[in-house]
Each structure stands twice: as structure tokens, then as C-alpha cells.
Amino acid sequence: MDFKGFDHPGRPAAGGTRSVKVMIAGGFGTGKTTMVRSVSDIKPLTTEETLTQASADVDHLIGVADKTQTTVSLDFGKISLNESLMLYLFGTPGQERFWFLWNGLFKGALGAIVLVDTRRLASSFRAIEEMERLDVPFVIALNVFPDSVNHPIDEIRDALDLSPHTPIVACDARDRASSRDVLVALIHHLKERSDVALETR
Amino acid sequence: MSAPRRPSDPSGLERYYVLTGGRSGPGGSASSLDVATLIVSLTAPVTGTQHEHEEILRRCRDPLSVAELGAHLGLPFNILAVLLADLLEAGRVEARDPIPAHDAGRGPDLALLEEVLSGLQRL
Ligand SMILES: Nc1nc2c(ncn2[C@@H]2O[C@H](COP(=O)(O)OP(=O)(O)O)[C@@H](O)[C@H]2O)c(=O)[nH]1
Ligand SMILES: [Mg+2]
């Protein structure tokens, strides 16, 4: 470790390293933590936030510090894209109703991956609705489990009520290359949206 | 400073109260902090300052995200944000927010997306 930041007081420190973030959303057990783990360069970590809410809503499953405090944890990992750009991946808390309590959780994200277990489509409905409401661009990643049935993509698109523009890709969240390909699909989607935005100016 | 180096009640609210001097919620310059914001030390850690402040300065010689800091220090985001606000106000750290895909008024950042893409393709 060097001290480049300390040699020149008053100058921008430690090169120009910057970050980008991508959120991984989806219902409980759809593979969010697994995907963060498989694609991260570092051992995945967990960070916590203490959220305050009306005690009537407190969920007994998620650890309650006191009547109005709820601890929500976020799994995350990071990928060094190059010497000066880091990609941080955050697996969102399973309980979507806490997302809006965490101010700015999705703000500044490039976009999101919404994981879907095709055996339980409905478990990701809420995540999709929230992405649409927050105007976060997203791709759908169908996480393939051993007993998943191969449904035609159009059927899944209908069942999830997705726009024709939302990409749907299949993946194995346990596999690094497969998870990387989902990230690539997301960035391609963002570029396409950009092209459209430029054309309509 | 009276904050213990190894708190006897490491996960307790009491510890957070001591660390933040009872202040709650990120104020001032730290209110925009994101979990992916990178923190970079601008000055060397000085012994004698609050242990957690010193620890942040030591760990952020190279840019480190708020999320990683929180995980390494065992502090929730809201408590860490209060400590970072102190350091930001004192000019001892710099905070770099994550780059959005779209900058308000400046349109989509295609160069950034290309950079992300080529980084991913090298994995
Ligand atoms: N077969 C298979 N199992 C998976 C896959 N992804 C996740 N799992 C398993 O599904 C379970 C739930 O995954 P987890 O990542 O904890 O889900 P989360 O609640 O969305 O974070 C775990 O037991 C994983 O090992 C996958 O792609 N294939
Ligand atoms: Mg999980």
C-alpha cells in the first residue's frame, strides 16, 4: 500500500478511481446472494442499515433492535473493471417493502438485474413493480434451477407483464461467466436505451 | 477521547451513541453518501483522534466504498455516515459518488457504458 494521497496535500488523492453500481433484485431465494458471490472479485461482504419505521409494520423475521428500528442488510461484491473503475454489486434485501425506507438505495445505479425463479414467478412481481416505479432500467435474469421447466420466453414475458423492450436472459447464478453475461446484457440494454434517447432529441 | 478501542458492547446501541456523540442521521455534506461512494483519505491518520476516525483514514489510503468500510468496521450505514460527515467537514477525506449512467441534463454516458462493457468482457 502506498501513500500517494498523502504526498500532495490539497491535490486530488489516489488517482482518479471511480465507482459505478448495479443492483440485484428479485424475490426471496431467487439467487441474489449467489450471483453477488459468484461474480465478485472480493469475498462478498454485508453492510447494514438501521431503518426506522412505524412499529406496527415490524417483521419478526428480520431482527428488530427496538420497536421502531429494523436492521436491513445488503450483500455486496465488487469487480475491478480497470485500474480506475470499480463496479459494486448490491443484492437487495428480500423484503421489498423496506426499499423505500432506505433513502436513495437505487439512486445513482446504472441499472438492475431482477432475478426470477420460473417455478415461482410471482415472488419477483414486487421487485419488477418497484424497478418500474423507481424508473430504474433493468433486465430479467431467469435463474435456472434443476427442476425448472423451459417456458417459452414470450409466455414468461406475458406472465411478468413486461414491456417488449425489457431483455430476458437465462442464467446460472452460481456460475461466474453466466452472471457476467447477465451484466453484459444489462449494459447492452442501457446502451440501446441511450441510442433511443439520442435519436429522439 | 473516551471511546474504548475495543468496545465491550460491540453491537450495542450504546457504542453507536458514544461514536456519534448521540447525533443521529447523516447531516451536512454526508447526506448524499451512497453505499457505493468511494472515500479517499486526504491526510494521514493522526493518533489521538477518535479510534474510528483514525481507522477510516487508515483504510481509505486507497479509495474504498462506504459499504466496504461499514462491513470492515462493523458499523451500520447511518452511523458511519455521521463519522464520515465529521471527516468531510474537516477536509480529511474526499467522497466520490458513483457515476450514474445518465447525468442530469447531459444525456446518456456512452463512454462510461463502453468502459464498463470492456471491463466485463475481460473477466
Ligand atoms: N441449482 C441452482 N441453485 C441455485 C442457483 N442460484 C441459487 N441457487 C440456490 O438457491 C438458494 C437461494 O439462493 P440465494 O442466493 O440465497 O437467494 P437470495 O434469497 O435471492 O439471496 C441457495 O441454496 C442457492 O444455492 C442456480 O442458479 N442454480
Ligand atoms: Mg440473499
mmCIF file of C-alpha atoms and ligand atoms in Angstrom:
data_model
loop_
_atom_site.group_PDB
_atom_site.id
_atom_site.type_symbol
_atom_site.label_atom_id
_atom_site.label_comp_id
_atom_site.label_asym_id
_atom_site.label_seq_id
_atom_site.Cartn_x
_atom_site.Cartn_y
_atom_site.Cartn_z
ATOM 1 C CA MET A 1 0.000 0.000 0.000
ATOM 2 C CA ASP A 2 1.398 3.403 -0.858
ATOM 3 C CA PHE A 3 0.731 6.895 0.385
ATOM 4 C CA LYS A 4 0.144 8.674 -2.874
ATOM 5 C CA GLY A 5 -2.785 10.562 -1.393
ATOM 6 C CA PHE A 6 -0.674 11.993 1.385
ATOM 7 C CA ASP A 7 2.276 13.262 -0.632
ATOM 8 C CA HIS A 8 0.470 16.149 -2.203
ATOM 9 C CA PRO A 9 -1.900 17.752 0.253
ATOM 10 C CA GLY A 10 -4.604 19.744 -1.473
ATOM 11 C CA ARG A 11 -4.425 17.719 -4.672
ATOM 12 C CA PRO A 12 -6.966 15.085 -5.663
ATOM 13 C CA ALA A 13 -5.979 11.910 -3.848
ATOM 14 C CA ALA A 14 -5.108 8.417 -5.008
ATOM 15 C CA GLY A 15 -5.604 8.729 -8.724
ATOM 16 C CA GLY A 16 -8.992 9.127 -10.263
ATOM 17 C CA THR A 17 -10.617 5.873 -9.162
ATOM 18 C CA ARG A 18 -14.390 5.998 -9.514
ATOM 19 C CA SER A 19 -17.273 3.619 -8.950
ATOM 20 C CA VAL A 20 -20.460 2.517 -10.623
ATOM 21 C CA LYS A 21 -23.207 0.448 -9.020
ATOM 22 C CA VAL A 22 -25.633 -2.201 -10.163
ATOM 23 C CA MET A 23 -28.468 -3.551 -8.039
ATOM 24 C CA ILE A 24 -29.521 -7.197 -7.957
ATOM 25 C CA ALA A 25 -33.185 -7.553 -7.068
ATOM 26 C CA GLY A 26 -35.748 -10.353 -7.108
ATOM 27 C CA GLY A 27 -37.868 -12.403 -4.748
ATOM 28 C CA PHE A 28 -36.632 -14.383 -1.766
ATOM 29 C CA GLY A 29 -34.482 -17.376 -2.758
ATOM 30 C CA THR A 30 -34.136 -16.381 -6.414
ATOM 31 C CA GLY A 31 -30.317 -16.361 -6.194
ATOM 32 C CA LYS A 32 -29.351 -12.732 -5.440
ATOM 33 C CA THR A 33 -26.724 -13.596 -2.856
ATOM 34 C CA THR A 34 -25.458 -16.435 -5.047
ATOM 35 C CA MET A 35 -24.965 -14.103 -8.004
ATOM 36 C CA VAL A 36 -23.134 -11.453 -5.955
ATOM 37 C CA ARG A 37 -20.870 -14.191 -4.637
ATOM 38 C CA SER A 38 -20.128 -15.825 -7.990
ATOM 39 C CA VAL A 39 -19.201 -12.667 -9.860
ATOM 40 C CA SER A 40 -17.360 -10.670 -7.179
ATOM 41 C CA ASP A 41 -13.566 -10.235 -7.150
ATOM 42 C CA ILE A 42 -13.583 -9.881 -3.382
ATOM 43 C CA LYS A 43 -15.077 -12.129 -0.749
ATOM 44 C CA PRO A 44 -18.645 -10.842 -0.623
ATOM 45 C CA LEU A 45 -19.458 -8.672 2.359
ATOM 46 C CA THR A 46 -22.563 -7.489 4.105
ATOM 47 C CA THR A 47 -23.342 -3.942 5.095
ATOM 48 C CA GLU A 48 -26.224 -2.922 7.282
ATOM 49 C CA GLU A 49 -28.570 -0.036 7.675
ATOM 50 C CA THR A 50 -30.792 0.728 10.607
ATOM 51 C CA LEU A 51 -34.179 1.770 9.304
ATOM 52 C CA THR A 52 -36.783 3.480 11.353
ATOM 53 C CA GLN A 53 -40.423 2.762 10.750
ATOM 54 C CA ALA A 54 -43.771 2.566 12.466
ATOM 55 C CA SER A 55 -43.752 -0.282 14.934
ATOM 56 C CA ALA A 56 -46.965 -1.740 13.504
ATOM 57 C CA ASP A 57 -45.042 -2.889 10.418
ATOM 58 C CA VAL A 58 -42.213 -4.621 12.219
ATOM 59 C CA ASP A 59 -41.431 -8.011 10.794
ATOM 60 C CA HIS A 60 -40.300 -10.572 13.357
ATOM 61 C CA LEU A 61 -38.161 -12.409 10.825
ATOM 62 C CA ILE A 62 -35.612 -9.689 10.308
ATOM 63 C CA GLY A 63 -34.229 -8.794 13.688
ATOM 64 C CA VAL A 64 -35.711 -5.841 15.464
ATOM 65 C CA ALA A 65 -33.451 -3.585 17.502
ATOM 66 C CA ASP A 66 -36.348 -1.835 19.174
ATOM 67 C CA LYS A 67 -39.931 -1.024 18.434
ATOM 68 C CA THR A 68 -39.205 1.280 15.548
ATOM 69 C CA GLN A 69 -35.767 0.162 14.370
ATOM 70 C CA THR A 70 -35.212 -2.542 11.796
ATOM 71 C CA THR A 71 -31.829 -3.732 10.597
ATOM 72 C CA VAL A 72 -31.710 -4.459 6.893
ATOM 73 C CA SER A 73 -28.624 -5.988 5.344
ATOM 74 C CA LEU A 74 -27.225 -5.697 1.877
ATOM 75 C CA ASP A 75 -24.888 -8.314 0.369
ATOM 76 C CA PHE A 76 -22.366 -6.776 -1.932
ATOM 77 C CA GLY A 77 -19.356 -7.558 -4.043
ATOM 78 C CA LYS A 78 -17.052 -5.674 -6.353
ATOM 79 C CA ILE A 79 -15.440 -6.135 -9.735
ATOM 80 C CA SER A 80 -12.383 -4.145 -10.848
ATOM 81 C CA LEU A 81 -13.336 -3.146 -14.382
ATOM 82 C CA ASN A 82 -9.957 -1.477 -14.896
ATOM 83 C CA GLU A 83 -7.359 0.278 -12.735
ATOM 84 C CA SER A 84 -9.621 3.228 -12.110
ATOM 85 C CA LEU A 85 -13.192 1.941 -12.332
ATOM 86 C CA MET A 86 -14.890 -0.314 -9.767
ATOM 87 C CA LEU A 87 -18.264 -1.950 -10.223
ATOM 88 C CA TYR A 88 -20.152 -2.528 -6.980
ATOM 89 C CA LEU A 89 -22.966 -5.065 -6.979
ATOM 90 C CA PHE A 90 -25.606 -4.936 -4.287
ATOM 91 C CA GLY A 91 -28.038 -7.748 -3.564
ATOM 92 C CA THR A 92 -31.148 -6.008 -2.299
ATOM 93 C CA PRO A 93 -32.878 -7.017 0.919
ATOM 94 C CA GLY A 94 -35.512 -9.674 0.274
ATOM 95 C CA GLN A 95 -38.246 -7.548 1.795
ATOM 96 C CA GLU A 96 -39.074 -5.076 -0.966
ATOM 97 C CA ARG A 97 -41.223 -3.026 1.377
ATOM 98 C CA PHE A 98 -38.002 -1.819 3.023
ATOM 99 C CA TRP A 99 -36.529 -0.485 -0.161
ATOM 100 C CA PHE A 100 -38.375 2.793 0.065
ATOM 101 C CA LEU A 101 -37.259 3.257 3.672
ATOM 102 C CA TRP A 102 -33.627 3.103 2.571
ATOM 103 C CA ASN A 103 -33.355 6.521 1.063
ATOM 104 C CA GLY A 104 -31.514 6.522 -2.240
ATOM 105 C CA LEU A 105 -30.785 2.785 -2.299
ATOM 106 C CA PHE A 106 -31.308 2.695 -6.073
ATOM 107 C CA LYS A 107 -30.259 6.287 -6.757
ATOM 108 C CA GLY A 108 -27.214 6.550 -8.986
ATOM 109 C CA ALA A 109 -27.335 2.886 -10.003
ATOM 110 C CA LEU A 110 -26.606 2.187 -13.667
ATOM 111 C CA GLY A 111 -29.463 -0.284 -13.564
ATOM 112 C CA ALA A 112 -30.663 -3.514 -12.027
ATOM 113 C CA ILE A 113 -30.812 -7.240 -12.624
ATOM 114 C CA VAL A 114 -34.121 -8.756 -11.498
ATOM 115 C CA LEU A 115 -33.681 -12.463 -10.779
ATOM 116 C CA VAL A 116 -36.678 -14.661 -11.440
ATOM 117 C CA ASP A 117 -37.216 -18.276 -10.437
ATOM 118 C CA THR A 118 -39.558 -19.571 -13.145
ATOM 119 C CA ARG A 119 -41.052 -22.070 -10.684
ATOM 120 C CA ARG A 120 -42.249 -19.132 -8.600
ATOM 121 C CA LEU A 121 -42.714 -16.186 -10.955
ATOM 122 C CA ALA A 122 -44.870 -14.297 -8.510
ATOM 123 C CA SER A 123 -42.045 -13.966 -5.994
ATOM 124 C CA SER A 124 -40.396 -11.389 -8.278
ATOM 125 C CA PHE A 125 -43.536 -9.380 -9.179
ATOM 126 C CA ARG A 126 -42.924 -6.832 -6.463
ATOM 127 C CA ALA A 127 -39.285 -6.312 -7.472
ATOM 128 C CA ILE A 128 -40.314 -5.651 -11.085
ATOM 129 C CA GLU A 129 -43.009 -3.207 -9.992
ATOM 130 C CA GLU A 130 -40.542 -1.323 -7.837
ATOM 131 C CA MET A 131 -37.997 -1.032 -10.685
ATOM 132 C CA GLU A 132 -40.717 0.395 -12.919
ATOM 133 C CA ARG A 133 -41.928 2.777 -10.223
ATOM 134 C CA LEU A 134 -38.378 3.991 -9.450
ATOM 135 C CA ASP A 135 -37.597 4.216 -13.174
ATOM 136 C CA VAL A 136 -34.517 2.001 -12.822
ATOM 137 C CA PRO A 137 -33.633 0.279 -16.127
ATOM 138 C CA PHE A 138 -33.441 -3.488 -15.680
ATOM 139 C CA VAL A 139 -33.025 -6.864 -17.329
ATOM 140 C CA ILE A 140 -34.725 -10.064 -16.223
ATOM 141 C CA ALA A 141 -32.435 -12.999 -15.413
ATOM 142 C CA LEU A 142 -34.188 -16.360 -15.286
ATOM 143 C CA ASN A 143 -32.224 -18.335 -12.748
ATOM 144 C CA VAL A 144 -32.366 -21.942 -13.888
ATOM 145 C CA PHE A 145 -32.851 -24.495 -11.137
ATOM 146 C CA PRO A 146 -32.600 -28.266 -11.768
ATOM 147 C CA ASP A 147 -36.362 -28.777 -11.883
ATOM 148 C CA SER A 148 -37.120 -25.546 -13.779
ATOM 149 C CA VAL A 149 -39.337 -26.123 -16.799
ATOM 150 C CA ASN A 150 -38.235 -24.467 -20.035
ATOM 151 C CA HIS A 151 -41.059 -21.999 -20.698
ATOM 152 C CA PRO A 152 -41.110 -20.060 -23.966
ATOM 153 C CA ILE A 153 -39.771 -16.536 -23.341
ATOM 154 C CA ASP A 154 -42.981 -14.971 -24.675
ATOM 155 C CA GLU A 155 -45.033 -16.803 -22.064
ATOM 156 C CA ILE A 156 -42.745 -15.544 -19.332
ATOM 157 C CA ARG A 157 -42.896 -12.010 -20.724
ATOM 158 C CA ASP A 158 -46.694 -12.173 -20.630
ATOM 159 C CA ALA A 159 -46.823 -13.689 -17.178
ATOM 160 C CA LEU A 160 -44.482 -10.998 -15.811
ATOM 161 C CA ASP A 161 -46.313 -8.300 -17.791
ATOM 162 C CA LEU A 162 -43.049 -6.941 -19.186
ATOM 163 C CA SER A 163 -42.599 -4.416 -21.961
ATOM 164 C CA PRO A 164 -41.308 -5.890 -25.242
ATOM 165 C CA HIS A 165 -38.086 -3.886 -24.708
ATOM 166 C CA THR A 166 -37.095 -5.489 -21.417
ATOM 167 C CA PRO A 167 -34.427 -8.146 -22.115
ATOM 168 C CA ILE A 168 -34.944 -11.610 -20.657
ATOM 169 C CA VAL A 169 -31.902 -13.851 -20.339
ATOM 170 C CA ALA A 170 -31.399 -17.246 -18.716
ATOM 171 C CA CYS A 171 -28.537 -17.766 -16.281
ATOM 172 C CA ASP A 172 -26.990 -19.928 -13.634
ATOM 173 C CA ALA A 173 -26.329 -17.555 -10.764
ATOM 174 C CA ARG A 174 -23.700 -19.937 -9.370
ATOM 175 C CA ASP A 175 -21.568 -19.540 -12.464
ATOM 176 C CA ARG A 176 -19.251 -16.533 -12.809
ATOM 177 C CA ALA A 177 -19.297 -16.382 -16.613
ATOM 178 C CA SER A 178 -23.063 -16.780 -16.703
ATOM 179 C CA SER A 179 -23.564 -13.995 -14.142
ATOM 180 C CA ARG A 180 -21.096 -11.818 -16.046
ATOM 181 C CA ASP A 181 -23.161 -12.361 -19.194
ATOM 182 C CA VAL A 182 -26.246 -11.031 -17.396
ATOM 183 C CA LEU A 183 -24.292 -7.887 -16.502
ATOM 184 C CA VAL A 184 -23.220 -7.583 -20.142
ATOM 185 C CA ALA A 185 -26.875 -7.898 -21.207
ATOM 186 C CA LEU A 186 -27.770 -5.085 -18.792
ATOM 187 C CA ILE A 187 -25.088 -2.766 -20.181
ATOM 188 C CA HIS A 188 -26.166 -3.535 -23.760
ATOM 189 C CA HIS A 189 -29.722 -2.683 -22.740
ATOM 190 C CA LEU A 190 -28.562 0.631 -21.243
ATOM 191 C CA LYS A 191 -26.686 1.446 -24.460
ATOM 192 C CA GLU A 192 -29.762 0.703 -26.555
ATOM 193 C CA ARG A 193 -31.845 2.958 -24.347
ATOM 194 C CA SER A 194 -29.190 5.622 -24.844
ATOM 195 C CA ASP A 195 -29.383 5.266 -28.618
ATOM 196 C CA VAL A 196 -33.140 5.739 -28.469
ATOM 197 C CA ALA A 197 -32.729 8.783 -26.227
ATOM 198 C CA LEU A 198 -30.229 10.325 -28.654
ATOM 199 C CA GLU A 199 -32.451 9.678 -31.674
ATOM 200 C CA THR A 200 -35.469 11.353 -30.131
ATOM 201 C CA ARG A 201 -33.671 14.604 -29.364
ATOM 202 C CA MET B 1 -11.123 10.576 23.824
ATOM 203 C CA SER B 2 -13.062 8.207 25.994
ATOM 204 C CA ALA B 3 -14.277 5.853 23.242
ATOM 205 C CA PRO B 4 -12.897 2.405 24.067
ATOM 206 C CA ARG B 5 -10.663 0.807 21.452
ATOM 207 C CA ARG B 6 -12.448 -2.497 21.884
ATOM 208 C CA PRO B 7 -15.975 -1.746 22.945
ATOM 209 C CA SER B 8 -17.354 -4.160 25.499
ATOM 210 C CA ASP B 9 -20.751 -3.951 23.826
ATOM 211 C CA PRO B 10 -19.696 -4.089 20.168
ATOM 212 C CA SER B 11 -23.107 -4.343 18.569
ATOM 213 C CA GLY B 12 -24.951 -2.254 21.085
ATOM 214 C CA LEU B 13 -26.758 0.999 20.666
ATOM 215 C CA GLU B 14 -24.576 2.329 23.470
ATOM 216 C CA ARG B 15 -21.486 2.024 21.288
ATOM 217 C CA TYR B 16 -23.154 3.920 18.454
ATOM 218 C CA TYR B 17 -24.208 6.619 20.885
ATOM 219 C CA VAL B 18 -20.608 7.028 22.049
ATOM 220 C CA LEU B 19 -19.252 7.027 18.496
ATOM 221 C CA THR B 20 -21.607 9.663 17.216
ATOM 222 C CA GLY B 21 -21.897 11.713 20.371
ATOM 223 C CA GLY B 22 -25.607 10.958 20.234
ATOM 224 C CA ARG B 23 -26.070 12.539 16.834
ATOM 225 C CA SER B 24 -28.394 10.677 14.505
ATOM 226 C CA GLY B 25 -28.725 10.636 10.772
ATOM 227 C CA PRO B 26 -26.171 11.869 8.281
ATOM 228 C CA GLY B 27 -26.067 15.628 8.257
ATOM 229 C CA GLY B 28 -24.486 18.232 6.043
ATOM 230 C CA SER B 29 -22.021 17.087 3.427
ATOM 231 C CA ALA B 30 -22.534 13.388 4.162
ATOM 232 C CA SER B 31 -26.273 13.407 3.492
ATOM 233 C CA SER B 32 -25.697 12.415 -0.144
ATOM 234 C CA LEU B 33 -23.423 9.495 0.727
ATOM 235 C CA ASP B 34 -24.203 6.314 -1.119
ATOM 236 C CA VAL B 35 -23.183 2.748 -0.271
ATOM 237 C CA ALA B 36 -21.058 2.855 -3.454
ATOM 238 C CA THR B 37 -19.498 6.264 -2.706
ATOM 239 C CA LEU B 38 -15.702 5.980 -2.614
ATOM 240 C CA ILE B 39 -13.922 7.525 0.355
ATOM 241 C CA VAL B 40 -10.302 8.619 -0.009
ATOM 242 C CA SER B 41 -8.092 9.909 2.801
ATOM 243 C CA LEU B 42 -6.577 13.329 2.185
ATOM 244 C CA THR B 43 -4.449 13.330 5.333
ATOM 245 C CA ALA B 44 -2.508 10.687 7.234
ATOM 246 C CA PRO B 45 -4.185 9.256 10.332
ATOM 247 C CA VAL B 46 -3.162 11.106 13.477
ATOM 248 C CA THR B 47 -3.049 9.110 16.681
ATOM 249 C CA GLY B 48 -5.066 10.592 19.461
ATOM 250 C CA THR B 49 -8.131 11.223 17.359
ATOM 251 C CA GLN B 50 -11.203 9.058 17.808
ATOM 252 C CA HIS B 51 -10.301 5.447 17.056
ATOM 253 C CA GLU B 52 -12.925 5.014 14.338
ATOM 254 C CA HIS B 53 -11.903 8.233 12.589
ATOM 255 C CA GLU B 54 -8.297 7.059 12.594
ATOM 256 C CA GLU B 55 -9.359 3.653 11.327
ATOM 257 C CA ILE B 56 -11.289 5.211 8.424
ATOM 258 C CA LEU B 57 -8.281 7.348 7.417
ATOM 259 C CA ARG B 58 -6.027 4.306 7.574
ATOM 260 C CA ARG B 59 -8.320 2.101 5.484
ATOM 261 C CA CYS B 60 -9.036 4.750 2.851
ATOM 262 C CA ARG B 61 -5.477 5.445 1.670
ATOM 263 C CA ASP B 62 -6.714 3.778 -1.472
ATOM 264 C CA PRO B 63 -10.321 4.563 -2.383
ATOM 265 C CA LEU B 64 -12.775 2.328 -0.521
ATOM 266 C CA SER B 65 -16.558 2.249 -0.742
ATOM 267 C CA VAL B 66 -18.801 3.239 2.143
ATOM 268 C CA ALA B 67 -20.257 -0.299 2.017
ATOM 269 C CA GLU B 68 -16.810 -1.902 2.459
ATOM 270 C CA LEU B 69 -15.939 0.489 5.268
ATOM 271 C CA GLY B 70 -19.186 -0.371 7.037
ATOM 272 C CA ALA B 71 -18.551 -4.092 6.673
ATOM 273 C CA HIS B 72 -14.917 -3.859 7.848
ATOM 274 C CA LEU B 73 -15.699 -1.607 10.804
ATOM 275 C CA GLY B 74 -18.916 -3.403 11.738
ATOM 276 C CA LEU B 75 -20.895 -0.177 11.589
ATOM 277 C CA PRO B 76 -24.313 0.372 10.040
ATOM 278 C CA PHE B 77 -24.526 2.880 7.228
ATOM 279 C CA ASN B 78 -26.296 5.603 9.195
ATOM 280 C CA ILE B 79 -23.695 5.583 11.990
ATOM 281 C CA LEU B 80 -20.792 5.521 9.550
ATOM 282 C CA ALA B 81 -22.343 8.451 7.684
ATOM 283 C CA VAL B 82 -22.149 10.569 10.842
ATOM 284 C CA LEU B 83 -18.434 9.756 11.281
ATOM 285 C CA LEU B 84 -17.747 10.455 7.609
ATOM 286 C CA ALA B 85 -19.522 13.798 7.869
ATOM 287 C CA ASP B 86 -17.001 14.804 10.571
ATOM 288 C CA LEU B 87 -14.069 13.833 8.357
ATOM 289 C CA LEU B 88 -15.546 15.513 5.278
ATOM 290 C CA GLU B 89 -16.170 18.723 7.174
ATOM 291 C CA ALA B 90 -12.602 18.675 8.472
ATOM 292 C CA GLY B 91 -11.311 18.179 4.926
ATOM 293 C CA ARG B 92 -9.625 14.915 5.901
ATOM 294 C CA VAL B 93 -11.379 12.712 3.346
ATOM 295 C CA GLU B 94 -12.792 13.143 -0.106
ATOM 296 C CA ALA B 95 -16.064 11.460 -1.168
ATOM 297 C CA ARG B 96 -16.677 10.405 -4.771
ATOM 298 C CA ASP B 97 -20.240 9.448 -5.581
ATOM 299 C CA PRO B 98 -20.896 6.592 -8.025
ATOM 300 C CA ILE B 99 -21.129 7.720 -11.640
ATOM 301 C CA PRO B 100 -24.724 7.494 -12.914
ATOM 302 C CA ALA B 101 -25.479 6.207 -16.433
ATOM 303 C CA HIS B 102 -27.275 9.458 -17.136
ATOM 304 C CA ASP B 103 -26.048 12.771 -15.856
ATOM 305 C CA ALA B 104 -28.807 15.304 -15.285
ATOM 306 C CA GLY B 105 -29.073 17.371 -18.449
ATOM 307 C CA ARG B 106 -26.027 15.794 -20.059
ATOM 308 C CA GLY B 107 -27.691 12.727 -21.580
ATOM 309 C CA PRO B 108 -26.507 9.138 -21.500
ATOM 310 C CA ASP B 109 -22.866 8.491 -20.774
ATOM 311 C CA LEU B 110 -21.990 6.179 -23.652
ATOM 312 C CA ALA B 111 -18.252 6.329 -22.991
ATOM 313 C CA LEU B 112 -18.845 5.099 -19.445
ATOM 314 C CA LEU B 113 -21.051 2.232 -20.639
ATOM 315 C CA GLU B 114 -18.356 1.201 -23.151
ATOM 316 C CA GLU B 115 -15.759 1.257 -20.395
ATOM 317 C CA VAL B 116 -17.936 -0.945 -18.172
ATOM 318 C CA LEU B 117 -18.574 -3.316 -21.053
ATOM 319 C CA SER B 118 -14.921 -3.789 -21.945
ATOM 320 C CA GLY B 119 -14.082 -4.357 -18.282
ATOM 321 C CA LEU B 120 -16.750 -7.064 -18.046
ATOM 322 C CA GLN B 121 -15.607 -8.702 -21.256
ATOM 323 C CA ARG B 122 -12.110 -9.097 -19.815
ATOM 324 C CA LEU B 123 -13.404 -11.110 -16.850
HETATM 325 N N1 LIG C 1 -29.475 -25.085 -8.918
HETATM 326 C C1 LIG C 1 -29.291 -23.807 -8.676
HETATM 327 N N2 LIG C 1 -29.392 -23.377 -7.412
HETATM 328 C C2 LIG C 1 -29.214 -22.053 -7.152
HETATM 329 C C3 LIG C 1 -28.924 -21.129 -8.183
HETATM 330 N N3 LIG C 1 -28.825 -19.898 -7.654
HETATM 331 C C4 LIG C 1 -29.056 -20.041 -6.339
HETATM 332 N N4 LIG C 1 -29.274 -21.342 -6.012
HETATM 333 C C5 LIG C 1 -29.584 -21.847 -4.672
HETATM 334 O O1 LIG C 1 -30.820 -21.288 -4.268
HETATM 335 C C6 LIG C 1 -30.809 -20.935 -2.905
HETATM 336 C C7 LIG C 1 -31.177 -19.466 -2.681
HETATM 337 O O2 LIG C 1 -30.181 -18.655 -3.249
HETATM 338 P P1 LIG C 1 -29.783 -17.227 -2.615
HETATM 339 O O3 LIG C 1 -28.689 -16.695 -3.450
HETATM 340 O O4 LIG C 1 -29.533 -17.345 -1.153
HETATM 341 O O5 LIG C 1 -31.115 -16.399 -2.846
HETATM 342 P P2 LIG C 1 -31.492 -14.915 -2.388
HETATM 343 O O6 LIG C 1 -32.521 -15.038 -1.310
HETATM 344 O O7 LIG C 1 -32.110 -14.299 -3.618
HETATM 345 O O8 LIG C 1 -30.263 -14.200 -1.962
HETATM 346 C C8 LIG C 1 -29.424 -21.275 -2.400
HETATM 347 O O9 LIG C 1 -29.498 -22.521 -1.731
HETATM 348 C C9 LIG C 1 -28.594 -21.374 -3.663
HETATM 349 O O10 LIG C 1 -27.534 -22.299 -3.512
HETATM 350 C C10 LIG C 1 -28.805 -21.648 -9.527
HETATM 351 O O11 LIG C 1 -28.549 -20.915 -10.482
HETATM 352 N N5 LIG C 1 -28.993 -22.975 -9.705
HETATM 353 MG MG MG C 2 -29.866 -13.334 -0.085
#
